[in-house]
Each structure stands twice: as C-alpha cells, then as structure tokens.
mmCIF file of C-alpha atoms in Angstrom:
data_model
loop_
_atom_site.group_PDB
_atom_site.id
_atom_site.type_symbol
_atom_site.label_atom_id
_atom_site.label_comp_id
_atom_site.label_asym_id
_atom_site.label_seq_id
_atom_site.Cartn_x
_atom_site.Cartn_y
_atom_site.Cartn_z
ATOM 1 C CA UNK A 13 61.058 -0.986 34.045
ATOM 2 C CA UNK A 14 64.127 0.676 35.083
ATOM 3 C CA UNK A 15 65.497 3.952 33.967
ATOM 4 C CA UNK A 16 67.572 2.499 31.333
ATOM 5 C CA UNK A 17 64.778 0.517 29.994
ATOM 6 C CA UNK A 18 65.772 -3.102 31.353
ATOM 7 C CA UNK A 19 63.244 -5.061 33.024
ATOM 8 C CA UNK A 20 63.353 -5.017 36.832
ATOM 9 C CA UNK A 21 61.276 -7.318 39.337
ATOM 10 C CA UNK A 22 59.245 -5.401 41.792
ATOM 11 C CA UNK A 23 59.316 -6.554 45.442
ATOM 12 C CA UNK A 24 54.874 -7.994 44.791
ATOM 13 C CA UNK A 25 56.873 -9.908 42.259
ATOM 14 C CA UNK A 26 59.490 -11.594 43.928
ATOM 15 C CA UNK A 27 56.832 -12.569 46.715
ATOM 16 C CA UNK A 28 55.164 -14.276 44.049
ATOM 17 C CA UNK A 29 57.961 -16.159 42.911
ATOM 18 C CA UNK A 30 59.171 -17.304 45.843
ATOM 19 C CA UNK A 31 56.195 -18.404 46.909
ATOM 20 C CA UNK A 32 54.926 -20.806 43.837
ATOM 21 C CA UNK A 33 58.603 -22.048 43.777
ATOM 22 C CA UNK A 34 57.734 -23.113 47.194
ATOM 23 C CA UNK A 35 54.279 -24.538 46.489
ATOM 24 C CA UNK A 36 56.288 -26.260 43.200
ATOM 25 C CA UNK A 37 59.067 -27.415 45.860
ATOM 26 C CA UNK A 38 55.950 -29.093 48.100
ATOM 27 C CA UNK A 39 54.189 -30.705 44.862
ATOM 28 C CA UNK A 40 56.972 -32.579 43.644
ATOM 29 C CA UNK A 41 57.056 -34.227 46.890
ATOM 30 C CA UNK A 42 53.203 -34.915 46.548
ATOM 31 C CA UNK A 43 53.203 -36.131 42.571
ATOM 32 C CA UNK A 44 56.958 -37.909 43.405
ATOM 33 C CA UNK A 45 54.778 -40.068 46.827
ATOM 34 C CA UNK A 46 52.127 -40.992 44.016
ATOM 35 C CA UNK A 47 55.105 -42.486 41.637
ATOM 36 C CA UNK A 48 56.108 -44.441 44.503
ATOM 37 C CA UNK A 49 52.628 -45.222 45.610
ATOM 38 C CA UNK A 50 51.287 -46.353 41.883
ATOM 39 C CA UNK A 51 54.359 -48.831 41.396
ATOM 40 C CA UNK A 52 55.308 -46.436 38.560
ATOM 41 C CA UNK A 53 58.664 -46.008 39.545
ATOM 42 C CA UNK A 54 59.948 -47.203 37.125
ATOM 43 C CA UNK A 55 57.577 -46.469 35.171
ATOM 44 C CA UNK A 56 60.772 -44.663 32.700
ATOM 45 C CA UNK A 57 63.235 -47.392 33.015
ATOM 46 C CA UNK A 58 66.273 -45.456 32.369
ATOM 47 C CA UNK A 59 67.453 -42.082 32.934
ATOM 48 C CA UNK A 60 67.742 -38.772 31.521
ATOM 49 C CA UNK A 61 66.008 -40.798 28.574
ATOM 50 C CA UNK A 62 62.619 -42.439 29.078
ATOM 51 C CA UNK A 63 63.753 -45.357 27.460
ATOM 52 C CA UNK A 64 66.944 -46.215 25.595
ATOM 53 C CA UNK A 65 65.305 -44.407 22.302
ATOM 54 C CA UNK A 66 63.214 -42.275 23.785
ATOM 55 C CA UNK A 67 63.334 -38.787 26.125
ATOM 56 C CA UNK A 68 59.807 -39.305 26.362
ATOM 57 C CA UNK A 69 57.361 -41.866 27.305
ATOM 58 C CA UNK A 70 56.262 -44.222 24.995
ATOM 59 C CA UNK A 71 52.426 -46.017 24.371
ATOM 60 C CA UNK A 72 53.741 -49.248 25.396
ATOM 61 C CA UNK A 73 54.418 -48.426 28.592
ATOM 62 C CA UNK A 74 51.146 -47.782 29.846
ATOM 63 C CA UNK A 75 49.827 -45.228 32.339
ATOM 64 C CA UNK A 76 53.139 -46.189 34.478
ATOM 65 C CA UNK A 77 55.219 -44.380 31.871
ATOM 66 C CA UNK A 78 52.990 -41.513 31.712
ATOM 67 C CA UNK A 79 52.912 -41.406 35.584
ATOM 68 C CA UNK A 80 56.710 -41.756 36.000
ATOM 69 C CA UNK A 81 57.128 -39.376 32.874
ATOM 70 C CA UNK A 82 54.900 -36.595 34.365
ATOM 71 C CA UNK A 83 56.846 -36.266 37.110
ATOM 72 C CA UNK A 84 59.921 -35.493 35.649
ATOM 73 C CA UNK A 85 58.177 -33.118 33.858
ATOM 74 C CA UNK A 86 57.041 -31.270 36.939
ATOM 75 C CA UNK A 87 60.695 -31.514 38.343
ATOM 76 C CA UNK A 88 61.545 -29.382 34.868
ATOM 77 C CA UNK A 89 58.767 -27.269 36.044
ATOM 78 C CA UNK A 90 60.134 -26.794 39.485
ATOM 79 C CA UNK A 91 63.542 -25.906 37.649
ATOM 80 C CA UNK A 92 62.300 -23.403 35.625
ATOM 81 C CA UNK A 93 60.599 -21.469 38.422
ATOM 82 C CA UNK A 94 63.808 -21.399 40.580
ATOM 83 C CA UNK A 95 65.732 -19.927 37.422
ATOM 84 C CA UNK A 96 63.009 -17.562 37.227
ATOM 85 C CA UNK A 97 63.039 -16.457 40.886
ATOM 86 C CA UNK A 98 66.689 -15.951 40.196
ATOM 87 C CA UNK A 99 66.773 -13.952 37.524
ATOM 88 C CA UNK A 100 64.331 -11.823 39.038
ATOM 89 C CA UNK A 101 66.358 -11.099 42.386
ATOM 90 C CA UNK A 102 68.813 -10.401 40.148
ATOM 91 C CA UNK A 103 66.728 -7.362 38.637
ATOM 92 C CA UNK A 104 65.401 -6.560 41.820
ATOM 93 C CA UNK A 105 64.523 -3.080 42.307
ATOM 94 C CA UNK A 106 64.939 -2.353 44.841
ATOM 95 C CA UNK A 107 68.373 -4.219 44.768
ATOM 96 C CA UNK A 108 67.955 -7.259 47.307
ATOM 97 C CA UNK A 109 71.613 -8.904 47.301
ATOM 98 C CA UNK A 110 70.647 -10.626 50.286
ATOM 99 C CA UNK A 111 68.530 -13.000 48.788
ATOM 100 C CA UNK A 112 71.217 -13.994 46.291
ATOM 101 C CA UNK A 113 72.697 -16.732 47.818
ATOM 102 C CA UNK A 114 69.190 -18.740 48.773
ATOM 103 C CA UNK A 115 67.858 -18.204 45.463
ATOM 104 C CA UNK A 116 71.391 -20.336 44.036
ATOM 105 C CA UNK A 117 70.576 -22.583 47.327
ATOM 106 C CA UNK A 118 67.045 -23.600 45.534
ATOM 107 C CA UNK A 119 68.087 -23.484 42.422
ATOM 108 C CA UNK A 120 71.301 -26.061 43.171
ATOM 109 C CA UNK A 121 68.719 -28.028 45.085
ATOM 110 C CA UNK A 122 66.259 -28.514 42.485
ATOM 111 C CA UNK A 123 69.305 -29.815 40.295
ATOM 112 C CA UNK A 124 70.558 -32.093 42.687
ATOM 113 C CA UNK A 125 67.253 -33.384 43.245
ATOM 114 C CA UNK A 126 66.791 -34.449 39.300
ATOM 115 C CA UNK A 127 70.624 -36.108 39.494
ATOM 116 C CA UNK A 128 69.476 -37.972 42.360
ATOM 117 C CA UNK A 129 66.008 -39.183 41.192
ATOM 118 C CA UNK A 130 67.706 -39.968 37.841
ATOM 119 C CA UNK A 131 70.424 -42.139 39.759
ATOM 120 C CA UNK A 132 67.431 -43.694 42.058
ATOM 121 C CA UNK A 133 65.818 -44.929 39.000
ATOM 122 C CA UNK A 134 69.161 -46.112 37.836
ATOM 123 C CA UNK A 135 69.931 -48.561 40.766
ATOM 124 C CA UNK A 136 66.577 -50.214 40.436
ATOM 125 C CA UNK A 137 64.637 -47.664 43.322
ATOM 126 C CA UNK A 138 67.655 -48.188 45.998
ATOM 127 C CA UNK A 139 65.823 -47.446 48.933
ATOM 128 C CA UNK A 140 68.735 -45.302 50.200
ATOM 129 C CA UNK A 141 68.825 -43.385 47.804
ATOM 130 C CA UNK A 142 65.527 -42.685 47.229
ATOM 131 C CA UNK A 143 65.488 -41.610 51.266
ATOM 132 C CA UNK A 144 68.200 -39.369 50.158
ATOM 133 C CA UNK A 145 66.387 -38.291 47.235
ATOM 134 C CA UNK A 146 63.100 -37.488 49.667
ATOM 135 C CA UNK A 147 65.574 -35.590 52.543
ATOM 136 C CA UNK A 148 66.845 -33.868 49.790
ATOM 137 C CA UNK A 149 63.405 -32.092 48.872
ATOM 138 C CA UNK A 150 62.925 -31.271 52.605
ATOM 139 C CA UNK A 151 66.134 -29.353 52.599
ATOM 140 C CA UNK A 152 64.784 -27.499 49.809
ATOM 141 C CA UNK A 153 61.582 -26.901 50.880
ATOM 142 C CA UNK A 154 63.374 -25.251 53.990
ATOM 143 C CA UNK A 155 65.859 -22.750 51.842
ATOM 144 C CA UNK A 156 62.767 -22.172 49.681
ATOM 145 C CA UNK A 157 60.919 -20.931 52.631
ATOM 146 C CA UNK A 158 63.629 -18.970 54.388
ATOM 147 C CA UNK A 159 63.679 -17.229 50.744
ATOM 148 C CA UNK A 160 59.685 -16.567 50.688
ATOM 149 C CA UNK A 161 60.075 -15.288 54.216
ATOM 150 C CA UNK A 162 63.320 -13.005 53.705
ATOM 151 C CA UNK A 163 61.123 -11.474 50.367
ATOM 152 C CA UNK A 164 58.528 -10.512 52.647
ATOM 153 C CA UNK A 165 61.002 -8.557 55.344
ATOM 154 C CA UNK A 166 62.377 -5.841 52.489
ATOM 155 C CA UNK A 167 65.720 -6.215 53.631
ATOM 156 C CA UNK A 168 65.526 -5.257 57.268
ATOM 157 C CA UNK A 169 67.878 -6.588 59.686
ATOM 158 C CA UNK A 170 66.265 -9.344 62.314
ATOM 159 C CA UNK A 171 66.427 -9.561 65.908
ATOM 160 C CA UNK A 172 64.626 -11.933 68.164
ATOM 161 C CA UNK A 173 61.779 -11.640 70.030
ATOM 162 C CA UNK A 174 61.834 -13.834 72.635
ATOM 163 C CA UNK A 175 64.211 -15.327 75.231
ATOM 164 C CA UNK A 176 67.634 -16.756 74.546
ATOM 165 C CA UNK A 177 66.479 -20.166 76.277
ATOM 166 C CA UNK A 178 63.212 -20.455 73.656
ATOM 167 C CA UNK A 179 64.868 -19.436 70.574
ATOM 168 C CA UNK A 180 67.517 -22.378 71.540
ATOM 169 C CA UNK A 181 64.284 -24.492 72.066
ATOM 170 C CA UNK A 182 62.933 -24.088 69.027
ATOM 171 C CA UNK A 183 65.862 -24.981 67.358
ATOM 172 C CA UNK A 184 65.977 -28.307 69.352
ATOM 173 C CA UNK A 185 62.484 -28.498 67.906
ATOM 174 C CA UNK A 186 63.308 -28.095 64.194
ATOM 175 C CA UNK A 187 66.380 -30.991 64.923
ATOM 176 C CA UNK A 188 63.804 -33.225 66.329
ATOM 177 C CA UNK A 189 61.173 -32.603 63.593
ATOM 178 C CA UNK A 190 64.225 -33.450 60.708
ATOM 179 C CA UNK A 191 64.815 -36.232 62.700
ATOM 180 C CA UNK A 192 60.916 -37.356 62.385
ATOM 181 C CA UNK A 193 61.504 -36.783 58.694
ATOM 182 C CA UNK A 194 64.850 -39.165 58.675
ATOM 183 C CA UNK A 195 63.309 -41.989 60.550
ATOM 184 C CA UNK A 196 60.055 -41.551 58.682
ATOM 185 C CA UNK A 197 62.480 -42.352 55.418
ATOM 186 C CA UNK A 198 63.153 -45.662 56.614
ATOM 187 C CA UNK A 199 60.022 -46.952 57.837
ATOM 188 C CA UNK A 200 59.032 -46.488 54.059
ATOM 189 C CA UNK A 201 61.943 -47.798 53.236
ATOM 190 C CA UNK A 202 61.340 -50.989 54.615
ATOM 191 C CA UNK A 203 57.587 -51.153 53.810
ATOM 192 C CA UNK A 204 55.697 -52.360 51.432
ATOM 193 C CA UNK A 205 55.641 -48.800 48.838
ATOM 194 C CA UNK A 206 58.765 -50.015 46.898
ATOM 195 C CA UNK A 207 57.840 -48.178 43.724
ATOM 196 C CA UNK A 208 58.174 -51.376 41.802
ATOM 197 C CA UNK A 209 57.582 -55.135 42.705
ATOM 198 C CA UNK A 210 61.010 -55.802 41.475
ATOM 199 C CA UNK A 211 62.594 -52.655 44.127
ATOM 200 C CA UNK A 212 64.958 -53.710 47.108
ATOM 201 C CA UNK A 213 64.064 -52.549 50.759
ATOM 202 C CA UNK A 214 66.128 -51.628 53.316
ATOM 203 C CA UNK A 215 66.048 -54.782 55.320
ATOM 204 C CA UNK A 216 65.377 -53.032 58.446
ATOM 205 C CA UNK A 217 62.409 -54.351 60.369
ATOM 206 C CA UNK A 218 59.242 -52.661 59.789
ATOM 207 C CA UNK A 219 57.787 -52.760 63.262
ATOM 208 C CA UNK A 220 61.187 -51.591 64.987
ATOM 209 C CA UNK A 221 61.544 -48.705 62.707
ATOM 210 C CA UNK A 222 57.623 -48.002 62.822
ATOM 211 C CA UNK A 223 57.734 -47.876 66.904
ATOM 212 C CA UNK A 224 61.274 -45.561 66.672
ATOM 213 C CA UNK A 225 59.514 -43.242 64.424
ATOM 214 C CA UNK A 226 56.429 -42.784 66.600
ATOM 215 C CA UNK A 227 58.821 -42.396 69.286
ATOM 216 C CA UNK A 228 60.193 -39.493 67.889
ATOM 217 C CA UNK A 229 56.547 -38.188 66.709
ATOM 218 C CA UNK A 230 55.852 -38.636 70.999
ATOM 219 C CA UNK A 231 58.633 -36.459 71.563
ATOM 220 C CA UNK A 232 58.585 -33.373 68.905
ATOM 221 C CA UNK A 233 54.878 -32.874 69.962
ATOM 222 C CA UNK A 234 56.025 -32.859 73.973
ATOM 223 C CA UNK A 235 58.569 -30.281 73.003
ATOM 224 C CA UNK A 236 56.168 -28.340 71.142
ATOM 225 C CA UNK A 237 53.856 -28.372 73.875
ATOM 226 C CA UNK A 238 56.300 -27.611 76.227
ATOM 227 C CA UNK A 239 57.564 -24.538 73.785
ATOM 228 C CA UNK A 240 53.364 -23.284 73.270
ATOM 229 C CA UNK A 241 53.457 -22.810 77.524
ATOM 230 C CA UNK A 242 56.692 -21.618 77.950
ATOM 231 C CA UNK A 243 55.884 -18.511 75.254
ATOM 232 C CA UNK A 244 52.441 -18.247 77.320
ATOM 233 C CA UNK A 245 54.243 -18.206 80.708
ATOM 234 C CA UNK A 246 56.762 -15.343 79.395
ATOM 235 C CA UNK A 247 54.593 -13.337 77.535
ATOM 236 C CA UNK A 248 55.845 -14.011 73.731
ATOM 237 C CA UNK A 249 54.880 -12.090 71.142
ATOM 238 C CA UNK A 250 51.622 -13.450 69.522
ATOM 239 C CA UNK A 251 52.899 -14.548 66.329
ATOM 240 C CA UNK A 252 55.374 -16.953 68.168
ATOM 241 C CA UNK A 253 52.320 -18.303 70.642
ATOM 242 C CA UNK A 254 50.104 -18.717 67.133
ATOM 243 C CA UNK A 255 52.781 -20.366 65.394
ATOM 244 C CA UNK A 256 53.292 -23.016 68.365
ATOM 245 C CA UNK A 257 49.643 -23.602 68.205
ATOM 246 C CA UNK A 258 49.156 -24.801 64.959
ATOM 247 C CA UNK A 259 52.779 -26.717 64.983
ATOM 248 C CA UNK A 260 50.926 -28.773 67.981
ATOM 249 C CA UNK A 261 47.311 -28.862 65.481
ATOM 250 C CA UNK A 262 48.972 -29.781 62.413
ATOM 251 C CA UNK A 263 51.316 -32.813 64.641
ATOM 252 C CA UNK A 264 48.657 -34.205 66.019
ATOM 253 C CA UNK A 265 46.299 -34.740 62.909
ATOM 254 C CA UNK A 266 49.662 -36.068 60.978
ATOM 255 C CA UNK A 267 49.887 -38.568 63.848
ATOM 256 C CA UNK A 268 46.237 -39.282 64.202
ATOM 257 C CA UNK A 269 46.594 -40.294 60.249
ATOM 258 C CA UNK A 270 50.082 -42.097 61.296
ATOM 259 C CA UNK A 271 48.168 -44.300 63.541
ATOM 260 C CA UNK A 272 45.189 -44.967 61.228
ATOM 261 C CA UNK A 273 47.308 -45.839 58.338
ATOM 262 C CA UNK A 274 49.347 -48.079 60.706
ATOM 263 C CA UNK A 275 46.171 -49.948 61.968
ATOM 264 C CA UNK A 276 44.592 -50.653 58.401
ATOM 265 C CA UNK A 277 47.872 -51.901 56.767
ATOM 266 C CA UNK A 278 49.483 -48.869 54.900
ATOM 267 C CA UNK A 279 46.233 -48.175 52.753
ATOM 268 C CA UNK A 280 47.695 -45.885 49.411
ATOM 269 C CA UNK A 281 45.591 -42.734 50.129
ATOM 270 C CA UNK A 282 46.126 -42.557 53.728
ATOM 271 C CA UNK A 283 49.695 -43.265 52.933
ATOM 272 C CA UNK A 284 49.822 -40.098 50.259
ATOM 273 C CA UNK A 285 47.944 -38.105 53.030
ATOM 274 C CA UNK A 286 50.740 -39.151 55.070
ATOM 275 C CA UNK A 287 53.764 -37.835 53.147
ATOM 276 C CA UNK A 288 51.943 -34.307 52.097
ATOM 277 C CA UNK A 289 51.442 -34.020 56.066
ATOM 278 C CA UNK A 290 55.286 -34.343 56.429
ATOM 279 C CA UNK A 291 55.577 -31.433 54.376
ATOM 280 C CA UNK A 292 53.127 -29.406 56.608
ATOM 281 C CA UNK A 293 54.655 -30.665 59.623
ATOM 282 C CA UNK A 294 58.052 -29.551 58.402
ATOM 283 C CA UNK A 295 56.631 -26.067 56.910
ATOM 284 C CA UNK A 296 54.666 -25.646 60.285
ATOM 285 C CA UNK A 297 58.103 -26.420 62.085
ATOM 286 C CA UNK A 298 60.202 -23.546 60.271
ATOM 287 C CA UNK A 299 57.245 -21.031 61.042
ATOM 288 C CA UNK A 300 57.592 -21.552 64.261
ATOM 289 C CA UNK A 301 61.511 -20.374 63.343
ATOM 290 C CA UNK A 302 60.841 -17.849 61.967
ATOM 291 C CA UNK A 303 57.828 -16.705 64.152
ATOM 292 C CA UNK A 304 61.026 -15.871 67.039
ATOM 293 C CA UNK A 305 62.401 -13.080 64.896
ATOM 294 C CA UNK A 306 61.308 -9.826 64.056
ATOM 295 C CA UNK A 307 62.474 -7.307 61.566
ATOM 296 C CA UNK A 308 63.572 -3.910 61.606
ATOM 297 C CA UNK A 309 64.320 -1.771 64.460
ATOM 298 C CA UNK A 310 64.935 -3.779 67.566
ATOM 299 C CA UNK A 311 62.059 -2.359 69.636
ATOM 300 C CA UNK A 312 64.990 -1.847 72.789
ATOM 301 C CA UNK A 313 68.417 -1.773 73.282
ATOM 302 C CA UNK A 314 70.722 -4.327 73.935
ATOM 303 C CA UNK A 315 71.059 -4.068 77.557
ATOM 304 C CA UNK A 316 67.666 -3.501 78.278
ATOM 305 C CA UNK A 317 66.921 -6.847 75.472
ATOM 306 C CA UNK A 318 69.270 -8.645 78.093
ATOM 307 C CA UNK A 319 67.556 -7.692 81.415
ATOM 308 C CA UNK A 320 64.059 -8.073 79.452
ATOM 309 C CA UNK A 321 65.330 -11.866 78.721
ATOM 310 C CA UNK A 322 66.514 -12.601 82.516
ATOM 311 C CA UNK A 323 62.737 -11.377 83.597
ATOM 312 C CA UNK A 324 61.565 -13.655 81.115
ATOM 313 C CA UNK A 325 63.384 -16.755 82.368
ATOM 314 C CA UNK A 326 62.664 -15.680 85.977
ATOM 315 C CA UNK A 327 59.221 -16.158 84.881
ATOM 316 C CA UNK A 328 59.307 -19.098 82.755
ATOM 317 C CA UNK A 329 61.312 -20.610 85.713
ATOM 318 C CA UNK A 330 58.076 -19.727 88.238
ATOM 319 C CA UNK A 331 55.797 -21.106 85.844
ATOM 320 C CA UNK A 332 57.832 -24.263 85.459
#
C-alpha cells in the first residue's frame, strides 16, 4: 500500500508476474502444438464463437471441441496475466516507467496472437498463417523475457561485458536461431501435422525443407560453439561462458530429438517434444543476450572499456 492508500506492486511482485506471463507465453505454444498434433484444430469450427450458436464447445463435438476449446481458454488466460503485469508496473513502487512499453509489447502480442489463431481457424488451418500465428508467439516469448529480465535489474542502466566483436556475435546468433524457428515453420507446414485431415499444406517439399532446416540447426550450433571458445579465449565473465554452455546442451538434445523424430516418421510425442524444445532453444538463445550485459555501474571507464576490448580481441585473435 501506498501512502494514499492505493494499492502498489512491490518489485518480488512484478518478478512474479513477469515471470508466469512468460511460463503462460511458453504453454500456449505447448497446449496450441497438441491442437495441431490431436487433429483438433478445428476442433471449434468457427471463430470468436465455438460454433455458429455457441461461444463454447458443445457435447457433439467430442473431445476435439474440448481440446480446441481449452486452448482458447488458456490464450484468455495468457491475456489476463499480461493485463495484470500491466497494471501492476503501472503501480509500481518503486515507479519503473521503463518497463512500460514491454509490458504494452506483451500485452499487444497476446492480442494479436488470438486475432490470428481466430483467422487461422477461419481459412480452414492455412498453413501460412498458422506459421505466422507460431512466429508470432516466439516474438512474444522474446519481449516477455526481456520484461522478466529488465524486472530483475531495478532499473539500473546496462553496459556490456564483453568485447564489441562477441556482443555482435551473439546477435548473429539470435538471427540464426529465428531463422531455425522460420524454417522449422515450414517443414511443419508441409508435413503431415495439418491440424485437420481436411487442412491445406504448404506444397513445399518435405525433404528439401527438412534438409534446409537441419542446415541451419548445423550452423547455429557451430556459431555457438565458436561463441563458448571465443568467451573462454578472452576471459568473459562467467555468466556469459555458462550461458553459451547450455545454449550448445540444450541445441544438441533438440537436434538429437530432430533426428529421431525424422528417422521414425514424425511420431506425435516426439513431435510435441520437438516444438517445446524450440521454445528452450529460443529462451536459451536470448540468455545468452542477455548474459553480455551487466547492470549498474560500469565496473571502468570508457576509455579504459575500449583498450580492455582491443586486449580482448588481441587475444581472441591469438587463440583463433
């Protein structure tokens, strides 16, 4: 409580919100997968009803309804927490108008994202649009992170922490893992996970799009690689050097299950493994982000940052 008596949102409780909304941001990727992998799609045949009478699923149509149904509820869910999160930066205390404009980022998101599934569902399971509708939730999950992360900083100003050539790599690293994401979108797409028997696919071919998307899997984990020695060789800070590690771990056992579901013919559960390890890919991906910043007092000046950076790519350039 404030002075005045209005209700104010402690900095333990913004954490907390930012945090489930990105858990709820990662589930509806999870529960929206099973829709796709059940058939249940269309499951609610319309949209924002249910059916053309209903807002809400029906006993006639089965446990497809209730699957397709469910998830919109959850979407509401996922809604409601972002408008909570909102309001409570909004009663910060203290006042954090920094976080402002990615709370409205997640919140717009999360609205989008409905409009789009709704207009999926409304042109039969498009497969274009429902890669949009799956880039879409990535994009979110990313603002919905950077929030979480600027909740747990109190405001201070950043500054990085490691070389001007690896911060630039690591951002080569996040383009490469969205591109991973892209091309994973339309190997789906052109599977056999329609959502419905009756759904369109892409027309691509399968095994082109399959081999182009492991390409890109090949080279994301070479870069990270290449980024975990280059922070060795230099010296990096060990939350960068931690955060590379696990980027590599959590690649490779997303591609181990890449390959496995490849080899026995795009079994469901492997397939559902699959798409919750694109969201731990991508989450590992914008740790490593945010791993190259620190907060608060930069621990030198600016001249001595800049000669600390040359010795650093001296260095990296021996190793090399």
């Amino acid at each position: 409580m404030t002075s005045s008596g209005r209700l104010s949102a402690t900095p333990a409780l913004l954490r907390r919100l930012t945090l489930a909304s990105l858990i709820a941001n990662v589930a509806i990727v999870v529960t929206g997968g099973g829709v796709r992998l059940t058939g249940s799609g269309l499951g609610c045949p319309t949209w924002p009803r249910c059916t053309e009478d209903s807002y809400v699923t029906t006993p006639e149509m089965g446990i497809l309804g209730v699957i397709e149904f469910g998830n919109r509820v959850l979407g509401i869910l996922v809604g409601l927490v972002a408008l909570a999160t909102l309001l409570a930066v909004l009663r910060a205390q203290p006042r954090r108008p920094d976080l402002r404009g990615l709370t409205l980022g997640v919140l717009g998101l999360v609205i989008l994202q409905g409009i789009i599934g709704g207009i999926s569902v409304r042109v039969q399971l498009d497969p274009w649009v429902v890669a949009l509708h799956f880039m879409l939730s990535m994009v979110a999950i990313a603002v919905a992170y950077a929030l979480w992360r600027r909740t747990r900083t109190g405001g201070l100003t950043s500054h990085d922490t490691v070389p001007g050539a690896l911060r630039q790599l690591v951002f080569v690293i996040v383009a490469v893992s969205f591109a991973v994401l892209v091309l994973g979108t339309a190997v789906t797409g052109s599977g056999p996970h329609a959502g419905d028997p009756d759904a369109g696919r892409t027309g691509l071919d399968p095994q082109t799009m399959s081999q182009l998307h492991a390409d890109s899997v090949a080279l994301l984990i070479g870069l990270s690689v290449a980024w975990w020695f280059a922070l060795r060789a230099v010296d990096a800070p060990r939350q960068a050097v931690r955060a590379a590690a696990v980027l590599i771990a959590v690649e490779l056992a997303q591609g181990l299950i890449g390959v496995v579901q490849y080899l026995t013919d795009l079994p469901v559960a492997l397939v559902g493994a699959h798409m919750f390890g694109a969201c731990l890919v991508w989450l590992a991906t914008l740790a490593a982000l945010w791993s190259t910043r620190g907060h608060g007092p930069a621990p030198t000046s600016a001249a001595a940052m800049d000669r600390d950076d040359s010795e650093k790519a001296q260095a990296l350039t021996a190793a090399v």
